[in-house]
mmCIF file of C-alpha atoms and ligand atoms in Angstrom:
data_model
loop_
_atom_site.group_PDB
_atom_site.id
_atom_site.type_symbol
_atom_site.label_atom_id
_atom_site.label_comp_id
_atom_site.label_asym_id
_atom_site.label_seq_id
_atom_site.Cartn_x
_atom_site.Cartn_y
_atom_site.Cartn_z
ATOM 1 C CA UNK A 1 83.317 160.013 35.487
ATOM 2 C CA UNK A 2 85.304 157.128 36.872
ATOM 3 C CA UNK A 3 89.404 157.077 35.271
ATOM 4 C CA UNK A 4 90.421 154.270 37.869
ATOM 5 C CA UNK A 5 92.480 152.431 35.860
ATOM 6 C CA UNK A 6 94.033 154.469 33.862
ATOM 7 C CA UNK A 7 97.276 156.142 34.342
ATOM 8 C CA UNK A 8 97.701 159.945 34.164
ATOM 9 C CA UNK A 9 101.257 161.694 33.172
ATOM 10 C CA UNK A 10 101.290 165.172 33.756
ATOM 11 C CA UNK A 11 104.103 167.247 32.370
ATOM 12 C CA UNK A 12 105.305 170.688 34.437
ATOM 13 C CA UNK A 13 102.743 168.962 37.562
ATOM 14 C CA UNK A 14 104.541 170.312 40.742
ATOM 15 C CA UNK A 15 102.623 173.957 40.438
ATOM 16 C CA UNK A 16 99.530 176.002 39.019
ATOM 17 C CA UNK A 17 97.856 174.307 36.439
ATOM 18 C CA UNK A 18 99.593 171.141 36.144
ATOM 19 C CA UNK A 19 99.142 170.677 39.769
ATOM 20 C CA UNK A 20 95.090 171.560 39.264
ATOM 21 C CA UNK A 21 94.877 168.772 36.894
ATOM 22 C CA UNK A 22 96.744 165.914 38.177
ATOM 23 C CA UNK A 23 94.494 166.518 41.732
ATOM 24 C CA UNK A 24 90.861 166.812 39.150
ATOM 25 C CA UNK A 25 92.780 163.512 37.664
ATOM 26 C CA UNK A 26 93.230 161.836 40.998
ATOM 27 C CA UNK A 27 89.981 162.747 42.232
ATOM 28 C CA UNK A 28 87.957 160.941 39.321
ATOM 29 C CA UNK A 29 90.061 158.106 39.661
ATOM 30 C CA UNK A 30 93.616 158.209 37.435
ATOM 31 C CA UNK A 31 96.889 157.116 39.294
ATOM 32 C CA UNK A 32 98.764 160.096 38.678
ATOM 33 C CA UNK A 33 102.417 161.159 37.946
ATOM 34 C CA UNK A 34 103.679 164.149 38.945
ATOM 35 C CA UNK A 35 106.934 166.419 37.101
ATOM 36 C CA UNK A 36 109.003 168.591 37.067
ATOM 37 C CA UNK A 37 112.867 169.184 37.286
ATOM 38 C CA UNK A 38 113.091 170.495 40.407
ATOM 39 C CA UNK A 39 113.147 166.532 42.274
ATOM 40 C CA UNK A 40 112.454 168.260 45.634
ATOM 41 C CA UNK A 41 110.851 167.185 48.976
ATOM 42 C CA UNK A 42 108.500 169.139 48.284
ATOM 43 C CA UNK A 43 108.014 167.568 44.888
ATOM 44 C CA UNK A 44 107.881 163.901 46.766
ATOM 45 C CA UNK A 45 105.241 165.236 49.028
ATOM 46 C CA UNK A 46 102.966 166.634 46.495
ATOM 47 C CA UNK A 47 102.304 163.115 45.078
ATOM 48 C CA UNK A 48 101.983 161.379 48.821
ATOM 49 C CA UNK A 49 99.494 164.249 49.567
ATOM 50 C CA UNK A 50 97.381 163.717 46.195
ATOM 51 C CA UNK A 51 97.662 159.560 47.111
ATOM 52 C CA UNK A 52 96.860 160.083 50.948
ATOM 53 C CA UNK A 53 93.637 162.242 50.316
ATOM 54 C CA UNK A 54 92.337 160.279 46.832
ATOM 55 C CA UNK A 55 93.287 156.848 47.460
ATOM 56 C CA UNK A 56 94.905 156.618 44.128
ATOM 57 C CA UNK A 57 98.692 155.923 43.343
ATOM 58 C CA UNK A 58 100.850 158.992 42.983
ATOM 59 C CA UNK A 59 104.104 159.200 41.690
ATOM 60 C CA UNK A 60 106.767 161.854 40.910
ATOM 61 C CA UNK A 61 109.584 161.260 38.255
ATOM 62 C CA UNK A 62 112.100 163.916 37.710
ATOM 63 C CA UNK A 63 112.400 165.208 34.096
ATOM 64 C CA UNK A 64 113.422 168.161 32.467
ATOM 65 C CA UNK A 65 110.868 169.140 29.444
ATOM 66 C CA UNK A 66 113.686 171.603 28.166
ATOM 67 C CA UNK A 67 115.654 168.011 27.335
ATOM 68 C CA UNK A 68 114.172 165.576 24.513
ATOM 69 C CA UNK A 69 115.367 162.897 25.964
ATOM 70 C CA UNK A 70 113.983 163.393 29.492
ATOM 71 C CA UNK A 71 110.938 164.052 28.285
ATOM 72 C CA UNK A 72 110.747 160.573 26.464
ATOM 73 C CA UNK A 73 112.646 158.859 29.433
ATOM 74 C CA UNK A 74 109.993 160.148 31.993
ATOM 75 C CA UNK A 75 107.160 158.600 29.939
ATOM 76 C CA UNK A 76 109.067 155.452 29.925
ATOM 77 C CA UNK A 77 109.920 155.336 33.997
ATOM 78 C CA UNK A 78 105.724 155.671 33.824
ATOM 79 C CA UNK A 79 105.477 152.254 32.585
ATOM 80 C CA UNK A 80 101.657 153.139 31.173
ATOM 81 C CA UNK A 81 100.810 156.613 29.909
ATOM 82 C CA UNK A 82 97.145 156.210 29.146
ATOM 83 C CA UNK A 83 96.419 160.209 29.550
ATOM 84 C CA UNK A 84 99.271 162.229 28.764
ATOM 85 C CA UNK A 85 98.841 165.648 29.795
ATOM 86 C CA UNK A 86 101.309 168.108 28.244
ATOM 87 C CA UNK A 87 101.279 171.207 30.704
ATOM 88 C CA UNK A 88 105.232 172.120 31.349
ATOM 89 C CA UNK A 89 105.550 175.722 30.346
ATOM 90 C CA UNK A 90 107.764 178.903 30.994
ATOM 91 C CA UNK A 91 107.496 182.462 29.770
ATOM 92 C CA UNK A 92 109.695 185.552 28.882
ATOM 93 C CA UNK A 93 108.447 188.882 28.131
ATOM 94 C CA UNK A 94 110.227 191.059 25.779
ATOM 95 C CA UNK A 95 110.169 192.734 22.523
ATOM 96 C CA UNK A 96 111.310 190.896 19.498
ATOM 97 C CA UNK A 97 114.362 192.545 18.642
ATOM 98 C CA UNK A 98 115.512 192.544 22.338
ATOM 99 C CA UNK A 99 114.373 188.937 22.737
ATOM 100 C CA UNK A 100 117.515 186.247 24.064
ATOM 101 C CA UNK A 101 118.218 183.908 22.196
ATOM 102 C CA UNK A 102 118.828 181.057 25.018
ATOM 103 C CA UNK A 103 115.012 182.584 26.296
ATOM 104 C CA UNK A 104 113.303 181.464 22.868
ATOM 105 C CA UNK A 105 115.695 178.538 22.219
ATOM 106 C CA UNK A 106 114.212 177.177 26.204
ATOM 107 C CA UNK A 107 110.728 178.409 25.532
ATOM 108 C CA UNK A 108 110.196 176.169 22.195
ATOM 109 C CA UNK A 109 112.310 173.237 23.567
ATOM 110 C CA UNK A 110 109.954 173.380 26.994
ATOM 111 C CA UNK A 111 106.509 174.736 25.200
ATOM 112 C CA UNK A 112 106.773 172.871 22.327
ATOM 113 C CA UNK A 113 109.019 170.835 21.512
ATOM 114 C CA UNK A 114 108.712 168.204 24.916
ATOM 115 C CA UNK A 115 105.191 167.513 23.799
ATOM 116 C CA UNK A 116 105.943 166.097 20.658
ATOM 117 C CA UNK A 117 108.634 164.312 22.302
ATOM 118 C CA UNK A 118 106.085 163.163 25.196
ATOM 119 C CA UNK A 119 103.634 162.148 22.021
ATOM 120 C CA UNK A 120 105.929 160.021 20.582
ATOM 121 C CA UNK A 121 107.044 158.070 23.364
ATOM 122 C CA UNK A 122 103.082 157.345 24.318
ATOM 123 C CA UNK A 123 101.513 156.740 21.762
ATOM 124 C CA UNK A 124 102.809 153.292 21.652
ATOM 125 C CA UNK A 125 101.536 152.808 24.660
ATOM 126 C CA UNK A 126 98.330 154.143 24.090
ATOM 127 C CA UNK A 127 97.943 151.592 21.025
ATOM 128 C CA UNK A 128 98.867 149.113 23.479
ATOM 129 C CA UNK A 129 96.689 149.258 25.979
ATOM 130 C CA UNK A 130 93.866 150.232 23.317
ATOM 131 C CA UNK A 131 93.098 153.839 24.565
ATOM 132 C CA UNK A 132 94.432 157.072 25.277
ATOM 133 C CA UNK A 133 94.180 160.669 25.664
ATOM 134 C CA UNK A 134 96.409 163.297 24.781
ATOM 135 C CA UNK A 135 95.562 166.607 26.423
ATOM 136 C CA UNK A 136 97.674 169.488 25.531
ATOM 137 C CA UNK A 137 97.765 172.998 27.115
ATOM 138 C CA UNK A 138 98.016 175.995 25.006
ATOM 139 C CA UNK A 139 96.350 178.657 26.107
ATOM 140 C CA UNK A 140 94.738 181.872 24.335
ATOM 141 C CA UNK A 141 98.124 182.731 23.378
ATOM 142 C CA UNK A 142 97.757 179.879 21.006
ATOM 143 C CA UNK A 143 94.832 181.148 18.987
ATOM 144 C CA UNK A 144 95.371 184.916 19.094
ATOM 145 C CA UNK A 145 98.755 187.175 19.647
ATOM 146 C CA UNK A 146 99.527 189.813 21.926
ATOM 147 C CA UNK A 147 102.760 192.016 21.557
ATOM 148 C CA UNK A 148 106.329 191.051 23.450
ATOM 149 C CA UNK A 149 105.552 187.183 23.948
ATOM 150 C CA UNK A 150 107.156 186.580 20.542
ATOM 151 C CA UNK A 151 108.439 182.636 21.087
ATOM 152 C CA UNK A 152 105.380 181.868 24.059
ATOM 153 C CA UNK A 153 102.947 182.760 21.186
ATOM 154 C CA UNK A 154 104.935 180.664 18.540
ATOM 155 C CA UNK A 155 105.184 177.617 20.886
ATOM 156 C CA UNK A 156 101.230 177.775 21.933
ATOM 157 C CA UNK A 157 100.431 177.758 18.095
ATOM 158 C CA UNK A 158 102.805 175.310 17.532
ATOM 159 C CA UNK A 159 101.502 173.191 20.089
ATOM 160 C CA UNK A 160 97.722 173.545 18.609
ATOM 161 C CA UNK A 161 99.494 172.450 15.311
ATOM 162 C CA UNK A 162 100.773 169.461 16.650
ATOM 163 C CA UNK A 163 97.649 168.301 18.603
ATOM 164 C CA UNK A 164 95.595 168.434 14.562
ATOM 165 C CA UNK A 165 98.134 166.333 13.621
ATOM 166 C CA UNK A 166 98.292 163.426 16.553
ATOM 167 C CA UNK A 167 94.320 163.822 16.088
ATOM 168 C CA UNK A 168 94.726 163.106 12.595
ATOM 169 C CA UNK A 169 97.441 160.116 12.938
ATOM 170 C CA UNK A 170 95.358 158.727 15.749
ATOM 171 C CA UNK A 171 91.682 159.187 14.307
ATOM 172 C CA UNK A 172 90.829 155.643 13.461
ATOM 173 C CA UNK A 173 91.764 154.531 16.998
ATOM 174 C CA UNK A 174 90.353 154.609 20.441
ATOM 175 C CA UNK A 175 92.533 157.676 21.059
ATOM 176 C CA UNK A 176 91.888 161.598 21.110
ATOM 177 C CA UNK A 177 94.326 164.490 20.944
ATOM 178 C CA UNK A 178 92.922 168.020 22.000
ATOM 179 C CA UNK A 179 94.344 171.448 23.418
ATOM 180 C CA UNK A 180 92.872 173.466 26.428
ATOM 181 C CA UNK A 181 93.065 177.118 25.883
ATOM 182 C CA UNK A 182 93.363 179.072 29.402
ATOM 183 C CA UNK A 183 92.499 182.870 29.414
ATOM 184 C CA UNK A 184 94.441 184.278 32.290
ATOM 185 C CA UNK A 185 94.825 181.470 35.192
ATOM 186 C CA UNK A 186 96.584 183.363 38.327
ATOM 187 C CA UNK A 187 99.362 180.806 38.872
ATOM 188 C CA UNK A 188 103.043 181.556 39.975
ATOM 189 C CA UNK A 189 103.762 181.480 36.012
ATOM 190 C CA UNK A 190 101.252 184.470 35.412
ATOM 191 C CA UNK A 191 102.187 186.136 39.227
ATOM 192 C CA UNK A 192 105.910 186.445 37.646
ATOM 193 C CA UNK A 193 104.882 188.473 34.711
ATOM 194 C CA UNK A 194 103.517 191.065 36.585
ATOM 195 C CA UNK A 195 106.594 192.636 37.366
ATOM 196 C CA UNK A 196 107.828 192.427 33.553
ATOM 197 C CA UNK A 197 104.703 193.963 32.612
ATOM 198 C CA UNK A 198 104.642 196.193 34.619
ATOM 199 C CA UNK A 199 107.935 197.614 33.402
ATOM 200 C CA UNK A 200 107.037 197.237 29.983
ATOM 201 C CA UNK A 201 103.754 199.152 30.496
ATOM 202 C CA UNK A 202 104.727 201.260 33.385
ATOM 203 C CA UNK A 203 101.826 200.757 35.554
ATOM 204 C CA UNK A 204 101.544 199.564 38.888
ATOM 205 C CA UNK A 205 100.279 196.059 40.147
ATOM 206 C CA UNK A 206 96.471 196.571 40.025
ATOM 207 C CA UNK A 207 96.284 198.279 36.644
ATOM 208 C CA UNK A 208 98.215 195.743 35.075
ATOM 209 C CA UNK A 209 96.247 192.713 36.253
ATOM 210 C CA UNK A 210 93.140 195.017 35.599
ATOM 211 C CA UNK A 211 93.645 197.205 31.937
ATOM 212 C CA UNK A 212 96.521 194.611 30.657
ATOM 213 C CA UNK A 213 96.036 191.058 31.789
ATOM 214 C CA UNK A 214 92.256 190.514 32.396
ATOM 215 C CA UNK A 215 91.459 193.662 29.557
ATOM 216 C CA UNK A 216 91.033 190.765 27.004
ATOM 217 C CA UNK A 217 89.137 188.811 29.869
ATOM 218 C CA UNK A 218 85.633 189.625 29.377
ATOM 219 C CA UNK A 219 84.421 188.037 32.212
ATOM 220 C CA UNK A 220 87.198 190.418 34.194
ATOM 221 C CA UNK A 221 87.895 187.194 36.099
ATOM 222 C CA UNK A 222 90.822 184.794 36.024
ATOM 223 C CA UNK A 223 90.140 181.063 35.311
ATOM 224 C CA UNK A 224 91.284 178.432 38.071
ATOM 225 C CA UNK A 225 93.372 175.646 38.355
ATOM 226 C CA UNK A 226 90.520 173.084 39.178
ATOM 227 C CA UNK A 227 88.622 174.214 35.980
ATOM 228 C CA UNK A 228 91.253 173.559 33.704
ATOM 229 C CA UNK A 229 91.458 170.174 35.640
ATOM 230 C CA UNK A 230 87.620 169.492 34.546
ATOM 231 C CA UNK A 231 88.104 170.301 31.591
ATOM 232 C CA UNK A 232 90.905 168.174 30.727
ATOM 233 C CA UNK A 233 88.785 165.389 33.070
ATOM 234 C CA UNK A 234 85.956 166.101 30.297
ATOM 235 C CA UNK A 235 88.159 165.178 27.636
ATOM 236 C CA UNK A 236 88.759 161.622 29.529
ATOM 237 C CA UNK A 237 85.311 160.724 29.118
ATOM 238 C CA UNK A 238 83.269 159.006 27.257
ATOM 239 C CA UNK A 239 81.398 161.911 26.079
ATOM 240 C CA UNK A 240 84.077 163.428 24.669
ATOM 241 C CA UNK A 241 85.212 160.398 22.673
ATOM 242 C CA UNK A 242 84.758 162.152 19.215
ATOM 243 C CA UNK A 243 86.271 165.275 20.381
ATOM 244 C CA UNK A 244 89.671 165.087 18.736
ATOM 245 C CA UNK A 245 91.707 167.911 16.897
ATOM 246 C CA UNK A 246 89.870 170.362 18.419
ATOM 247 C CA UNK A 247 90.491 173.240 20.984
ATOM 248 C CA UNK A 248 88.469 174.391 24.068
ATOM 249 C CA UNK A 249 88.958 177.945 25.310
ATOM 250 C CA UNK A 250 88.394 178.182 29.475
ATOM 251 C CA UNK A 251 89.057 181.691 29.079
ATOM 252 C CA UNK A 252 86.215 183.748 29.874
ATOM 253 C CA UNK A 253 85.472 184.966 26.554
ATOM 254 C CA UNK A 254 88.509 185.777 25.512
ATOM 255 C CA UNK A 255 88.597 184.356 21.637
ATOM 256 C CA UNK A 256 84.934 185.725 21.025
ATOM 257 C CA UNK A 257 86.542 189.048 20.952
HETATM 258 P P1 NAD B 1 103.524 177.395 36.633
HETATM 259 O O1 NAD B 1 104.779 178.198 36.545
HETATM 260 O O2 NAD B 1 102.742 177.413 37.880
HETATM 261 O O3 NAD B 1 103.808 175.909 36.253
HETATM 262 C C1 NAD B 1 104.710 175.559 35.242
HETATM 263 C C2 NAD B 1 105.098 174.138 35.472
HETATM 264 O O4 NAD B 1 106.063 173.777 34.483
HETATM 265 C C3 NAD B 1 105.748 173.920 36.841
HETATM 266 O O5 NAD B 1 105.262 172.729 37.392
HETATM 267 C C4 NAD B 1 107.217 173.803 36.515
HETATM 268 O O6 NAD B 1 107.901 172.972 37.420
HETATM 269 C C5 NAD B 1 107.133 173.155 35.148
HETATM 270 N N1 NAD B 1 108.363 173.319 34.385
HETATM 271 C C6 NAD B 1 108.958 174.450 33.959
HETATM 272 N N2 NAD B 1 110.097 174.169 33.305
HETATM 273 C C7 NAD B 1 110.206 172.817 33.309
HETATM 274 C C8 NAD B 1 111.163 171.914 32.801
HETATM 275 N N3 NAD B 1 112.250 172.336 32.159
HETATM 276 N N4 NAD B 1 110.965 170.599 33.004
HETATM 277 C C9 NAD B 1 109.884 170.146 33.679
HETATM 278 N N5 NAD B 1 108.935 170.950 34.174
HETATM 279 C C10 NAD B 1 109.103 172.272 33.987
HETATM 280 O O7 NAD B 1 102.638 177.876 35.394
HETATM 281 P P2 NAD B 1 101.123 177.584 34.954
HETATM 282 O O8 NAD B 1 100.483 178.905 34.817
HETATM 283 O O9 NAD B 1 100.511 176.570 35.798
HETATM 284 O O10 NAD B 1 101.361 177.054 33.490
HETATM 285 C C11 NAD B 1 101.124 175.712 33.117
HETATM 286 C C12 NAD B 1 100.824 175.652 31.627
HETATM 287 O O11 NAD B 1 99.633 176.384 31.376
HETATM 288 C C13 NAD B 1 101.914 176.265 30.758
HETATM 289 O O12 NAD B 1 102.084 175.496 29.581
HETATM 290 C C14 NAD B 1 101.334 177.622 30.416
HETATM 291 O O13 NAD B 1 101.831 178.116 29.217
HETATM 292 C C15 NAD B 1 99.858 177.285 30.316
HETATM 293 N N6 NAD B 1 98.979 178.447 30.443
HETATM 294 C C16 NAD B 1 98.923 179.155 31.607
HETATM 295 C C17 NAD B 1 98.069 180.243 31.676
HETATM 296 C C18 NAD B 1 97.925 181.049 32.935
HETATM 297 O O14 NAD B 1 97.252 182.089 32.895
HETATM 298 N N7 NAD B 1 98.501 180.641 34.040
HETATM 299 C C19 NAD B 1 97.302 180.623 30.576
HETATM 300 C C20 NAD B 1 97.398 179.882 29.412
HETATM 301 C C21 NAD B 1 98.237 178.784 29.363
#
């Protein structure tokens, strides 16, 4: 599967998953931009890493997906978005009632809302150059619930929403729109629920990554970064040109429960 040519944007690309795909990106042949909102050295060095070992060019643009207009502003300082990967993400574990309010106000603007923002601003592109590919990650927690991750949950569906309808809007043209669905990916976003969970649960580390994370994990195994990479490299290619609308759990058989 050869991408050279084609520019990747990766949303939320400076850790974890993000990270995973914009190196599976790189590696088949995408230039790649890297975000996040931290603009760090370490940030910087990310992209000359991915460029140095790949051969591709690698960029980082500050944004912050929490802010509409960042998020369109980074696609613009892209110049060409031909895969659009929308990956930023945060989490907050509580129960409904005890939820904050600035928690689920941040979690919709930076799960949700940023990729319709992100969708907006590259679609024209897309039409331009006369292809694209919009790859979205939800996750399980888009497709099924679980209690105490009240606005995550709401987001992930929300995002799954808004991927049928970009299909749908996009269907007569040489672009797709499709969500990845991760199970349980060990990441620093899932390492800092632990201690939440365990609180909420009252167990210790083991049993919680054992009887509460991976309990809906049939495989008892997490997923990795450089699957969800592949996978979101699958929908890139020319195989997957009709896939559009759709979702693809990586999640160890999760959703067949
Ligand atoms: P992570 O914490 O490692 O990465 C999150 C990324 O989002 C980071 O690069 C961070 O810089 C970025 N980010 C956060 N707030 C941002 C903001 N305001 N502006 C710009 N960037 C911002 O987490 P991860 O596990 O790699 O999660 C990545 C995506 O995968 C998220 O959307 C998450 O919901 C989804 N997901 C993860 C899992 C899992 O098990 N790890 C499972 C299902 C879905």
């Amino acid at each position: 599967m050869s991408l050279t040519g084609k520019t990747a944007v990766i949303t939320g690309s400076n850790s974890g998953i993000g990270l995973g795909i914009a190196w599976e990106m790189a590696r088949a042949g995408a230039d790649v931009v890297l975000n996040s909102f931290t603009n760090s050295d370490g940030d910087h060095k990310l992209a000359a890493e991915i460029a140095a070992e790949t051969g591709v060019t690698a960029r980082y643009i500050q944004a912050d997906m929490s802010m509409g207009q960042d998020c369109r502003a980074l696609i613009e300082a892209a110049g060409a978005c031909d895969i659009l990967v929308n990956n930023a993400g945060i989490q907050h574990v509580s129960p409904i009632d005890e939820f904050p309010n600035d928690k689920w106000d941040a979690i919709i603007a930076i799960n949700l809302s940023s990729a319709f923002h992100t969708t907006a601003a590259a679609l024209p592109m897309m039409r331009n150059a006369g292809w694209g590919r919009v790859v979205n990650i939800a996750s399980a927690h888009g497709l099924t619930a679980s209690p105490f991750k009240s606005a995550y949950i709401a987001a992930k569906h929300g995002v799954i929403g808004l991927t049928k309808t970009t299909a749908l809007e996009t269907a007569e043209e040489p672009i797709t729109a499709n969500a990845i669905c991760p199970g349980y990916v060990l990441t620093p976003l899932v390492e800092a629920q632990i201690p939440d969970q365990m609180k909420a649960h009252g167990m210790d580390r083991d049993q919680v990554v054992r009887d509460v994370m991976l309990a809906r994990q049939p495989s008892k195994d997490f997923a990795t970064v450089e699957q969800m990479g592949g996978t979101a490299v699958f929908l890139c290619s020319d195989a997957a040109a009709q896939i559009t609308g759709t979702t693809i759990s990586v999640d160890g058989g999760w959703t067949a429960l």
